[in-house]
Every structure is written in C-alpha cells, then in structure tokens.
Amino acid sequence: MENDNDEFSKELNVAVRVVHMVCSLCQKVQKQLLSSNNSNQIKSKDDDSLVTVADWSVQATVSWMLSEAFGGQNISIVAEEDVQTLSEPESSAQLGMVVSAVNECLAEAPKFGLKGPNEALGATQVLEAINRCNSTGGPVGQHWVLDPVDGTLGFVRGDQYAIALAMIDDGEVAIGVLGCPNYPVRDDSLIKYSQQCPVMSEMSSREEGCVMYTRKGSGKAWMQPLIHSDKRLELQNSARTIHVSSIDDPALATFCEPVEKTNSNHSFSAGIANTVGLRKQPLRVYSMVKYAAIARGEAEIYMKFARAGYKEKIWDHAAGVLLVQEAGGVVTDAGGTPLDFSRGIYLEGLDRGIVACSGLKLHEKIIEAVYASWESSNL
Ligand SMILES: [Mg+2]
C-alpha cells in the first residue's frame, strides 16, 4: 500500500490491519447485542455514557497488537476506556465476555498478516492491556490515540459507529485510520442508510462497511471494503483513493451534525446554516462517520458547537480530522485556527466549536457566519 521508505509506513500498515480485525469483532458483538437484546453487554459509566463489551474488547485488542508490534510496555496509548467499571465484582460477566471476544479476535491475527499471542490471554492480561492505554499524550514523542467505539449510542442502536485510531508525532497527527463497519463503500450510501430505519432484519443483507486511512503530508486518503478473516487482507488490491466533494455552492451543500443534543448545539448550527444559505436538512450522523462522509465527498460540511463546559477529547477527532485534510478538505475550530492535538487528552484552547469543510470557500463562509452570529447567540 505504501512505499516502505515513507515515514510511518509500518505504523500505518499495522494500524489498518488491526482496525480491520476489530471491525469484525464489533460486527459480531453488535449482531449479538441486537439479536438477543442482551443488556448484559452494556454498562453505564460515571458520566452516564454507555460502554459495551465492544468498547473494552476493541481497546484490549488494539493495545495488545500495538504493544506487540511497537515497543512492548513502553508504548504510549491514549484511549477512552479505563478498567474501573470492568474490574468491579459485579462486572464479572462482562469481563468474561470481553476476554473471550478479545481471544477470538486475536486468534485471527495471522489471517490479517499479523502475529497474535501464542496462547489465549487471561483476564489479568486483558485488563492490563486496557489499562496500558492510560497515557495522556502531549507535545513530544509518539502517542497512539484510540476511540475503541466512537458513537456507542449508534452502536447499540444498530446505526453508525466508528473505530478511530491515530498516531500523534511531536504534537501533530501523523496517521489516521477510521473503521466504519456500517458505512458501505458505494457512493451515496450514507444518505441512503440514514433514510432507512436501521433494524436488525436488514443487518444481514447490508453491504460491507469500510476502513479509511491516511498519512500526514501524503495528500491522499484511501478506502477499502471491510475484509473478513476468511479472506487475506489484500491492502494493495482493494484500496482506492478518496477525495472531498467539489461542491462549493452552499445551496447544494450537505451538512452533517451530531445526532445527540447533549454535547452539541443544534439551534446555533441551524442559524449558521441559514445565514450561509444551506438549503438541505442536516444529515444527523452518529460518530466520526461525519468526518468520513466529508473525506469521501458525500457531504461538504460538518459543524459542531459544543455546549458550555464540554471539552472535546483528542480521540474523538484525530483520525477524522487528518482524513478530511489529506482528502483535500479543511478543519479548524470556529475561530479558524487548526485543532491542537499536542496538549494532552483534550483539545485545549478550542474556540467554540469545530468546522470541517470540503473546501476553503465554504469554510470561509461558515467562519464568517460564526463571527456574525456569535454575539446574538445564547451559548
Ligand atoms: Mg468511545
């Protein structure tokens, strides 16, 4: 897929394969979850957000695989989940499910061209792998950044979610990989998908999702269909380049925003959309699939204005932002400044919100509208 002399080509190669592996894990867990209505797999965290067997299993698997491939225990991984809830005695059923999901997934590693463990991991090793992802990142050195399941609510509803893996090198996002198991590779699939109500009966007949990836400075981003372990991962053969849309007329542009109102301000976005002259209804999409849609040219704008007091975390943005940028788009905060991934787990200093666009012309219009609307808003 890459010239071996390119910087971080090994990291990207391993990351893409690992994301394929865990996409397949997530699909299995999502299927079980939706077919059995197995609430046993879902827990609430202290902040009332959801966490599932998939979140922990993906984090453990990615952590184990990256540690195996790069630097053992010294690797720096910043990821969303911790072991607190899972270590409690009342979570022993979940821990059992996580351990078996992780081992089932790791056993497939050779089929993806990677090396798995010689023997199955025990509960202690799985907890250790999750807990190893407790780095807080920072401006120096290399830090892997993982959101094991981005859009957990979309995941439990059988809707869109993403597995987001990035690597930050000296404060800049150097590689980004986004696994989107419910986002088929064919064009217009997101709009068609969001028009149907995703129910279990459609799951089996649905087309395969995709994995998208990029490397900083390549000026390119790639997409390939999800590859199952029964077929060897042929990175070179199945990948195609993706590019942002060339639409720059607001009247024709599609804009995406989060589904949930908890952490975003829909009415402010609607005001901006009106000022800029966007005509279409917003496409409300769970997870970083919004960035994927811009990078693939299926939508032109993604706006997210956070409620006061909410701080954006780097794992919710790193992979998606790099994908949009390398596919030809622009991402900044609402003041027009690039996002700063060098300051720990939060996007510190973020001005009001995030604006991702397919091109500069639309981006400028949105930023101008933000400045014009801000004073009259009640954020
Ligand atoms: Mg998550």
CSV table of C-alpha atoms and ligand atoms in Angstrom, one decimal:
chain,number,residue,atom,x,y,z
A,1,MET,CA,0.0,0.0,0.0
A,2,GLU,CA,2.9,2.3,0.7
A,3,ASN,CA,6.4,2.8,-0.3
A,4,ASP,CA,8.5,1.3,2.6
A,5,ASN,CA,10.7,4.4,2.7
A,6,ASP,CA,7.8,6.6,3.7
A,7,GLU,CA,7.7,7.7,7.2
A,8,PHE,CA,5.4,5.7,9.5
A,9,SER,CA,4.5,3.2,6.7
A,10,LYS,CA,4.9,0.3,9.1
A,11,GLU,CA,2.8,2.0,11.7
A,12,LEU,CA,0.1,2.7,9.1
A,13,ASN,CA,0.2,-0.8,7.7
A,14,VAL,CA,-0.2,-2.4,11.2
A,15,ALA,CA,-2.9,0.1,12.2
A,16,VAL,CA,-5.0,-0.6,9.1
A,17,ARG,CA,-4.8,-4.3,9.7
A,18,VAL,CA,-5.6,-4.0,13.4
A,19,VAL,CA,-8.6,-1.8,12.6
A,20,HIS,CA,-9.9,-4.4,10.1
A,21,MET,CA,-9.6,-7.1,12.9
A,22,VAL,CA,-11.6,-5.1,15.4
A,23,CYS,CA,-14.2,-4.0,12.9
A,24,SER,CA,-15.0,-7.7,12.6
A,25,LEU,CA,-15.1,-8.0,16.4
A,26,CYS,CA,-17.6,-5.1,16.6
A,27,GLN,CA,-19.8,-6.6,14.0
A,28,LYS,CA,-20.1,-9.8,15.9
A,29,VAL,CA,-20.8,-8.0,19.2
A,30,GLN,CA,-23.4,-5.7,17.5
A,31,LYS,CA,-25.1,-8.6,16.0
A,32,GLN,CA,-25.4,-10.4,19.3
A,33,LEU,CA,-26.5,-7.3,21.0
A,34,LEU,CA,-29.3,-6.6,18.6
A,35,SER,CA,-30.5,-10.2,18.2
A,36,SER,CA,-30.6,-11.1,21.9
A,37,ASN,CA,-31.4,-7.6,23.3
A,38,ASN,CA,-28.7,-8.5,25.7
A,39,SER,CA,-28.5,-5.6,28.0
A,40,ASN,CA,-25.9,-7.6,30.0
A,41,GLN,CA,-23.3,-6.3,27.4
A,42,ILE,CA,-24.0,-2.7,28.2
A,43,LYS,CA,-22.9,-0.7,31.3
A,44,SER,CA,-23.3,3.0,32.3
A,45,LYS,CA,-20.1,4.9,33.1
A,46,ASP,CA,-19.9,7.5,35.9
A,47,ASP,CA,-20.8,10.2,33.4
A,48,ASP,CA,-23.9,8.2,32.4
A,49,SER,CA,-22.4,7.5,29.0
A,50,LEU,CA,-22.6,3.9,27.8
A,51,VAL,CA,-19.8,1.4,27.5
A,52,THR,CA,-20.2,-2.1,26.0
A,53,VAL,CA,-18.3,-5.3,25.7
A,54,ALA,CA,-17.2,-4.0,22.3
A,55,ASP,CA,-15.5,-0.8,23.7
A,56,TRP,CA,-13.4,-2.8,26.2
A,57,SER,CA,-12.7,-5.6,23.8
A,58,VAL,CA,-11.5,-3.3,21.0
A,59,GLN,CA,-9.3,-1.3,23.3
A,60,ALA,CA,-7.7,-4.5,24.8
A,61,THR,CA,-7.1,-6.0,21.3
A,62,VAL,CA,-5.7,-2.8,19.8
A,63,SER,CA,-3.5,-2.2,22.8
A,64,TRP,CA,-2.1,-5.8,22.7
A,65,MET,CA,-1.5,-5.7,19.0
A,66,LEU,CA,0.3,-2.3,19.0
A,67,SER,CA,2.4,-3.3,22.0
A,68,GLU,CA,3.4,-6.5,20.2
A,69,ALA,CA,4.3,-4.6,17.1
A,70,PHE,CA,5.9,-1.5,18.6
A,71,GLY,CA,7.9,-1.3,21.7
A,72,GLY,CA,6.2,-3.5,24.2
A,73,GLN,CA,5.3,-2.0,27.6
A,74,ASN,CA,6.8,1.4,26.7
A,75,ILE,CA,4.3,2.3,24.0
A,76,SER,CA,2.2,5.4,24.7
A,77,ILE,CA,-1.5,4.9,24.0
A,78,VAL,CA,-4.2,7.4,24.8
A,79,ALA,CA,-7.7,5.8,24.8
A,80,GLU,CA,-11.2,6.4,26.0
A,81,GLU,CA,-11.8,3.5,28.4
A,82,ASP,CA,-10.4,2.6,31.7
A,83,VAL,CA,-10.7,-0.6,33.8
A,84,GLN,CA,-12.6,0.8,36.7
A,85,THR,CA,-16.1,-0.4,35.9
A,86,LEU,CA,-14.9,-3.7,34.3
A,87,SER,CA,-12.8,-4.6,37.4
A,88,GLU,CA,-15.7,-4.4,39.8
A,89,PRO,CA,-17.0,-7.7,41.1
A,90,GLU,CA,-20.5,-7.1,39.6
A,91,SER,CA,-18.9,-6.8,36.2
A,92,SER,CA,-17.5,-10.4,36.1
A,93,ALA,CA,-20.0,-11.5,33.4
A,94,GLN,CA,-18.9,-8.6,31.2
A,95,LEU,CA,-15.2,-9.3,31.9
A,96,GLY,CA,-15.8,-12.9,30.8
A,97,MET,CA,-17.4,-11.8,27.5
A,98,VAL,CA,-14.6,-9.3,26.9
A,99,VAL,CA,-11.9,-12.0,27.5
A,100,SER,CA,-13.5,-14.3,25.0
A,101,ALA,CA,-14.2,-11.6,22.4
A,102,VAL,CA,-10.5,-10.5,22.6
A,103,ASN,CA,-9.1,-14.0,22.3
A,104,GLU,CA,-11.4,-14.8,19.4
A,105,CYS,CA,-10.2,-11.7,17.6
A,106,LEU,CA,-6.5,-12.1,18.4
A,107,ALA,CA,-6.7,-15.7,17.2
A,108,GLU,CA,-7.5,-14.3,13.7
A,109,ALA,CA,-4.4,-12.0,13.6
A,110,PRO,CA,-2.4,-14.3,11.3
A,111,LYS,CA,-5.1,-14.2,8.7
A,112,PHE,CA,-4.7,-10.4,8.7
A,113,GLY,CA,-0.9,-10.8,8.2
A,114,LEU,CA,-0.1,-10.0,11.9
A,115,LYS,CA,1.2,-12.0,14.8
A,116,GLY,CA,-1.2,-12.9,17.7
A,117,PRO,CA,-0.4,-14.3,21.1
A,118,ASN,CA,0.9,-17.9,21.4
A,119,GLU,CA,-1.7,-18.7,23.9
A,120,ALA,CA,-5.1,-17.2,24.9
A,121,LEU,CA,-4.9,-14.2,27.2
A,122,GLY,CA,-6.3,-14.4,30.7
A,123,ALA,CA,-8.5,-11.8,32.4
A,124,THR,CA,-5.5,-10.2,34.1
A,125,GLN,CA,-3.7,-9.7,30.8
A,126,VAL,CA,-6.8,-8.3,29.2
A,127,LEU,CA,-7.3,-5.8,32.0
A,128,GLU,CA,-3.6,-4.9,31.8
A,129,ALA,CA,-3.9,-4.3,28.0
A,130,ILE,CA,-6.9,-2.0,28.6
A,131,ASN,CA,-5.1,-0.2,31.5
A,132,ARG,CA,-1.9,0.3,29.5
A,133,CYS,CA,-3.8,2.9,27.4
A,134,ASN,CA,-3.6,5.4,30.2
A,135,SER,CA,-1.2,7.8,28.5
A,136,THR,CA,-2.1,11.5,28.5
A,137,GLY,CA,-0.3,12.3,25.2
A,138,GLY,CA,1.5,15.6,24.9
A,139,PRO,CA,3.7,17.6,22.6
A,140,VAL,CA,6.7,15.3,22.5
A,141,GLY,CA,7.2,11.9,21.0
A,142,GLN,CA,4.7,9.4,19.5
A,143,HIS,CA,1.3,8.7,21.0
A,144,TRP,CA,-1.3,6.4,19.7
A,145,VAL,CA,-4.8,7.7,20.1
A,146,LEU,CA,-7.8,5.3,20.2
A,147,ASP,CA,-11.5,5.6,20.4
A,148,PRO,CA,-12.4,1.9,20.5
A,149,VAL,CA,-16.1,2.5,19.7
A,150,ASP,CA,-16.9,6.1,18.7
A,151,GLY,CA,-20.6,6.6,18.8
A,152,THR,CA,-21.5,3.9,21.3
A,153,LEU,CA,-25.2,5.0,21.2
A,154,GLY,CA,-25.2,4.5,17.4
A,155,PHE,CA,-23.5,1.1,18.0
A,156,VAL,CA,-26.2,-0.1,20.5
A,157,ARG,CA,-28.9,1.1,18.1
A,158,GLY,CA,-27.6,-0.8,15.1
A,159,ASP,CA,-26.6,2.5,13.5
A,160,GLN,CA,-23.4,4.2,12.6
A,161,TYR,CA,-20.3,4.0,14.8
A,162,ALA,CA,-16.5,4.1,14.1
A,163,ILE,CA,-13.3,2.6,15.4
A,164,ALA,CA,-10.8,5.5,15.4
A,165,LEU,CA,-7.1,5.0,15.6
A,166,ALA,CA,-4.5,7.7,15.1
A,167,MET,CA,-0.9,8.4,15.9
A,168,ILE,CA,0.4,11.8,17.0
A,169,ASP,CA,4.1,12.5,16.4
A,170,ASP,CA,5.5,15.5,18.2
A,171,GLY,CA,2.1,17.1,18.6
A,172,GLU,CA,0.8,16.5,15.1
A,173,VAL,CA,-1.5,13.8,13.8
A,174,ALA,CA,0.8,11.7,11.6
A,175,ILE,CA,-1.5,8.8,10.6
A,176,GLY,CA,-5.3,8.3,10.9
A,177,VAL,CA,-7.4,5.1,10.4
A,178,LEU,CA,-11.2,5.0,10.7
A,179,GLY,CA,-13.1,1.8,10.6
A,180,CYS,CA,-16.8,2.3,9.7
A,181,PRO,CA,-18.5,-1.1,9.8
A,182,ASN,CA,-21.9,0.2,8.8
A,183,TYR,CA,-20.8,2.6,6.1
A,184,PRO,CA,-20.7,0.8,2.8
A,185,VAL,CA,-18.2,1.7,0.2
A,186,ARG,CA,-20.6,2.6,-2.6
A,187,ASP,CA,-21.4,6.2,-3.3
A,188,ASP,CA,-24.4,7.9,-1.6
A,189,SER,CA,-24.5,5.1,0.9
A,190,LEU,CA,-24.7,7.3,4.0
A,191,ILE,CA,-27.7,9.3,2.7
A,192,LYS,CA,-29.5,6.1,1.7
A,193,TYR,CA,-28.6,4.5,5.0
A,194,SER,CA,-29.9,7.4,7.1
A,195,GLN,CA,-33.2,7.3,5.2
A,196,GLN,CA,-33.9,3.7,6.2
A,197,CYS,CA,-34.5,2.9,9.8
A,198,PRO,CA,-31.7,0.5,10.6
A,199,VAL,CA,-33.3,-2.6,12.1
A,200,MET,CA,-31.9,-6.0,12.7
A,201,SER,CA,-33.7,-7.7,9.8
A,202,GLU,CA,-31.7,-5.5,7.4
A,203,MET,CA,-28.3,-6.2,9.1
A,204,SER,CA,-27.5,-9.4,7.4
A,205,SER,CA,-28.3,-8.2,3.9
A,206,ARG,CA,-26.5,-5.0,4.3
A,207,GLU,CA,-23.3,-4.3,2.3
A,208,GLU,CA,-19.9,-4.3,4.0
A,209,GLY,CA,-18.6,-1.3,5.7
A,210,CYS,CA,-15.2,0.4,5.0
A,211,VAL,CA,-11.9,1.2,6.5
A,212,MET,CA,-10.4,4.6,5.6
A,213,TYR,CA,-6.8,5.7,6.2
A,214,THR,CA,-4.2,8.3,5.5
A,215,ARG,CA,-0.8,9.6,6.4
A,216,LYS,CA,0.1,13.2,7.0
A,217,GLY,CA,1.6,15.0,4.0
A,218,SER,CA,0.6,12.3,1.6
A,219,GLY,CA,-2.1,14.4,0.1
A,220,LYS,CA,-4.1,11.2,-0.3
A,221,ALA,CA,-6.6,9.2,1.7
A,222,TRP,CA,-7.7,5.6,0.9
A,223,MET,CA,-10.7,3.5,1.4
A,224,GLN,CA,-11.2,-0.2,1.3
A,225,PRO,CA,-14.1,-2.5,2.0
A,226,LEU,CA,-14.0,-4.4,5.3
A,227,ILE,CA,-12.1,-7.5,4.9
A,228,HIS,CA,-13.1,-10.6,6.8
A,229,SER,CA,-10.7,-13.0,8.2
A,230,ASP,CA,-11.7,-15.7,5.7
A,231,LYS,CA,-10.0,-13.6,3.0
A,232,ARG,CA,-6.5,-12.5,3.4
A,233,LEU,CA,-6.0,-8.8,3.7
A,234,GLU,CA,-5.0,-7.5,0.2
A,235,LEU,CA,-4.3,-3.9,1.1
A,236,GLN,CA,-2.9,-3.1,-2.3
A,237,ASN,CA,-5.7,-4.6,-4.3
A,238,SER,CA,-8.8,-3.4,-2.6
A,239,ALA,CA,-7.9,0.2,-1.7
A,240,ARG,CA,-9.0,3.2,-3.7
A,241,THR,CA,-8.2,6.9,-3.1
A,242,ILE,CA,-11.0,9.1,-1.9
A,243,HIS,CA,-11.4,12.8,-2.3
A,244,VAL,CA,-13.6,15.6,-0.9
A,245,SER,CA,-16.5,16.9,-2.9
A,246,SER,CA,-16.0,19.8,-5.3
A,247,ILE,CA,-19.4,21.4,-4.5
A,248,ASP,CA,-18.8,24.9,-3.2
A,249,ASP,CA,-22.3,26.4,-3.6
A,250,PRO,CA,-24.0,26.4,-0.1
A,251,ALA,CA,-27.4,25.8,-1.7
A,252,LEU,CA,-26.1,22.4,-2.9
A,253,ALA,CA,-24.0,21.5,0.1
A,254,THR,CA,-24.9,18.8,2.6
A,255,PHE,CA,-24.1,19.4,6.2
A,256,CYS,CA,-23.6,16.8,9.0
A,257,GLU,CA,-24.1,17.3,12.6
A,258,PRO,CA,-24.2,15.0,15.7
A,259,VAL,CA,-27.4,13.1,16.5
A,260,GLU,CA,-27.2,13.8,20.2
A,261,LYS,CA,-28.1,17.2,21.5
A,262,THR,CA,-26.3,16.6,24.8
A,263,ASN,CA,-22.9,17.8,23.7
A,264,SER,CA,-23.8,20.0,20.7
A,265,ASN,CA,-25.9,23.0,20.0
A,266,HIS,CA,-28.2,22.2,17.1
A,267,SER,CA,-30.0,25.6,17.1
A,268,PHE,CA,-26.8,27.5,16.7
A,269,SER,CA,-25.8,25.3,13.8
A,270,ALA,CA,-29.2,25.8,12.2
A,271,GLY,CA,-28.7,29.6,12.5
A,272,ILE,CA,-25.3,29.3,10.8
A,273,ALA,CA,-26.8,27.1,8.1
A,274,ASN,CA,-29.5,29.7,7.4
A,275,THR,CA,-27.0,32.6,7.3
A,276,VAL,CA,-24.7,30.8,4.9
A,277,GLY,CA,-27.6,29.7,2.7
A,278,LEU,CA,-27.5,26.0,3.2
A,279,ARG,CA,-30.8,24.6,1.9
A,280,LYS,CA,-30.7,20.9,2.7
A,281,GLN,CA,-31.8,19.4,6.0
A,282,PRO,CA,-28.8,18.5,8.2
A,283,LEU,CA,-27.7,14.9,8.0
A,284,ARG,CA,-27.6,13.7,11.6
A,285,VAL,CA,-25.0,11.0,11.9
A,286,TYR,CA,-23.5,9.2,14.9
A,287,SER,CA,-19.8,9.2,15.4
A,288,MET,CA,-16.8,10.2,13.4
A,289,VAL,CA,-18.5,8.8,10.3
A,290,LYS,CA,-19.3,12.5,9.8
A,291,TYR,CA,-15.6,13.2,9.0
A,292,ALA,CA,-15.6,10.1,6.8
A,293,ALA,CA,-18.6,11.5,4.9
A,294,ILE,CA,-16.7,14.7,4.2
A,295,ALA,CA,-13.5,12.9,3.2
A,296,ARG,CA,-15.4,10.7,0.8
A,297,GLY,CA,-17.2,13.6,-0.8
A,298,GLU,CA,-20.7,12.6,0.4
A,299,ALA,CA,-21.2,15.7,2.5
A,300,GLU,CA,-19.5,19.1,2.4
A,301,ILE,CA,-19.8,20.5,5.9
A,302,TYR,CA,-19.6,19.2,9.5
A,303,MET,CA,-20.2,21.7,12.2
A,304,LYS,CA,-20.2,21.0,15.9
A,305,PHE,CA,-20.7,23.7,18.5
A,306,ALA,CA,-20.3,22.4,22.0
A,307,ARG,CA,-22.4,23.3,24.9
A,308,ALA,CA,-20.6,25.4,27.5
A,309,GLY,CA,-18.4,23.4,29.8
A,310,TYR,CA,-18.0,20.4,27.4
A,311,LYS,CA,-14.3,19.7,26.4
A,312,GLU,CA,-13.6,17.9,23.2
A,313,LYS,CA,-11.2,14.9,23.5
A,314,ILE,CA,-8.5,14.1,21.0
A,315,TRP,CA,-9.7,10.6,20.3
A,316,ASP,CA,-13.0,11.9,19.0
A,317,HIS,CA,-11.3,13.9,16.3
A,318,ALA,CA,-7.6,12.9,15.5
A,319,ALA,CA,-8.2,10.3,12.8
A,320,GLY,CA,-11.2,12.0,11.2
A,321,VAL,CA,-9.5,15.4,11.0
A,322,LEU,CA,-6.4,14.0,9.2
A,323,LEU,CA,-8.6,12.1,6.8
A,324,VAL,CA,-10.5,15.2,5.8
A,325,GLN,CA,-7.3,17.3,5.5
A,326,GLU,CA,-5.4,14.7,3.4
A,327,ALA,CA,-8.5,14.1,1.2
A,328,GLY,CA,-8.4,17.8,0.3
A,329,GLY,CA,-10.6,19.4,3.0
A,330,VAL,CA,-10.2,22.0,5.8
A,331,VAL,CA,-10.7,21.6,9.5
A,332,THR,CA,-10.4,24.3,12.1
A,333,ASP,CA,-12.1,25.5,15.3
A,334,ALA,CA,-14.9,28.0,15.0
A,335,GLY,CA,-12.3,30.9,15.1
A,336,GLY,CA,-10.5,29.4,12.1
A,337,THR,CA,-7.5,28.0,14.0
A,338,PRO,CA,-6.2,24.5,13.3
A,339,LEU,CA,-7.0,22.0,16.1
A,340,ASP,CA,-4.2,21.5,18.6
A,341,PHE,CA,-3.5,17.8,19.4
A,342,SER,CA,-0.4,18.4,21.4
A,343,ARG,CA,-1.9,19.4,24.8
A,344,GLY,CA,-3.0,16.2,26.4
A,345,ILE,CA,-6.3,14.4,26.2
A,346,TYR,CA,-8.3,17.5,25.5
A,347,LEU,CA,-8.4,19.8,22.5
A,348,GLU,CA,-7.3,22.7,24.8
A,349,GLY,CA,-7.8,26.2,23.6
A,350,LEU,CA,-10.6,25.2,21.2
A,351,ASP,CA,-12.5,28.2,20.1
A,352,ARG,CA,-16.3,27.5,20.4
A,353,GLY,CA,-16.6,24.5,18.1
A,354,ILE,CA,-15.3,22.6,15.1
A,355,VAL,CA,-15.9,23.3,11.4
A,356,ALA,CA,-14.9,20.8,8.8
A,357,CYS,CA,-15.4,21.6,5.1
A,358,SER,CA,-14.7,20.1,1.7
A,359,GLY,CA,-13.1,23.3,0.6
A,360,LEU,CA,-11.8,26.8,1.6
A,361,LYS,CA,-14.7,28.7,0.1
A,362,LEU,CA,-17.4,27.0,2.1
A,363,HIS,CA,-15.2,27.1,5.2
A,364,GLU,CA,-14.6,30.9,5.0
A,365,LYS,CA,-18.4,31.4,4.7
A,366,ILE,CA,-19.1,29.4,7.8
A,367,ILE,CA,-16.4,31.1,9.9
A,368,GLU,CA,-17.7,34.5,8.8
A,369,ALA,CA,-21.2,33.4,9.8
A,370,VAL,CA,-20.0,32.2,13.2
A,371,TYR,CA,-18.5,35.6,13.9
A,372,ALA,CA,-21.6,37.3,12.8
A,373,SER,CA,-24.0,35.1,14.8
A,374,TRP,CA,-22.0,34.7,17.9
A,375,GLU,CA,-23.0,37.8,19.7
A,376,SER,CA,-26.6,37.2,19.3
A,377,SER,CA,-26.4,33.5,20.4
A,378,ASN,CA,-27.0,32.3,23.9
A,379,LEU,CA,-24.4,29.6,24.0
B,1,MG,MG,-16.0,5.6,22.6
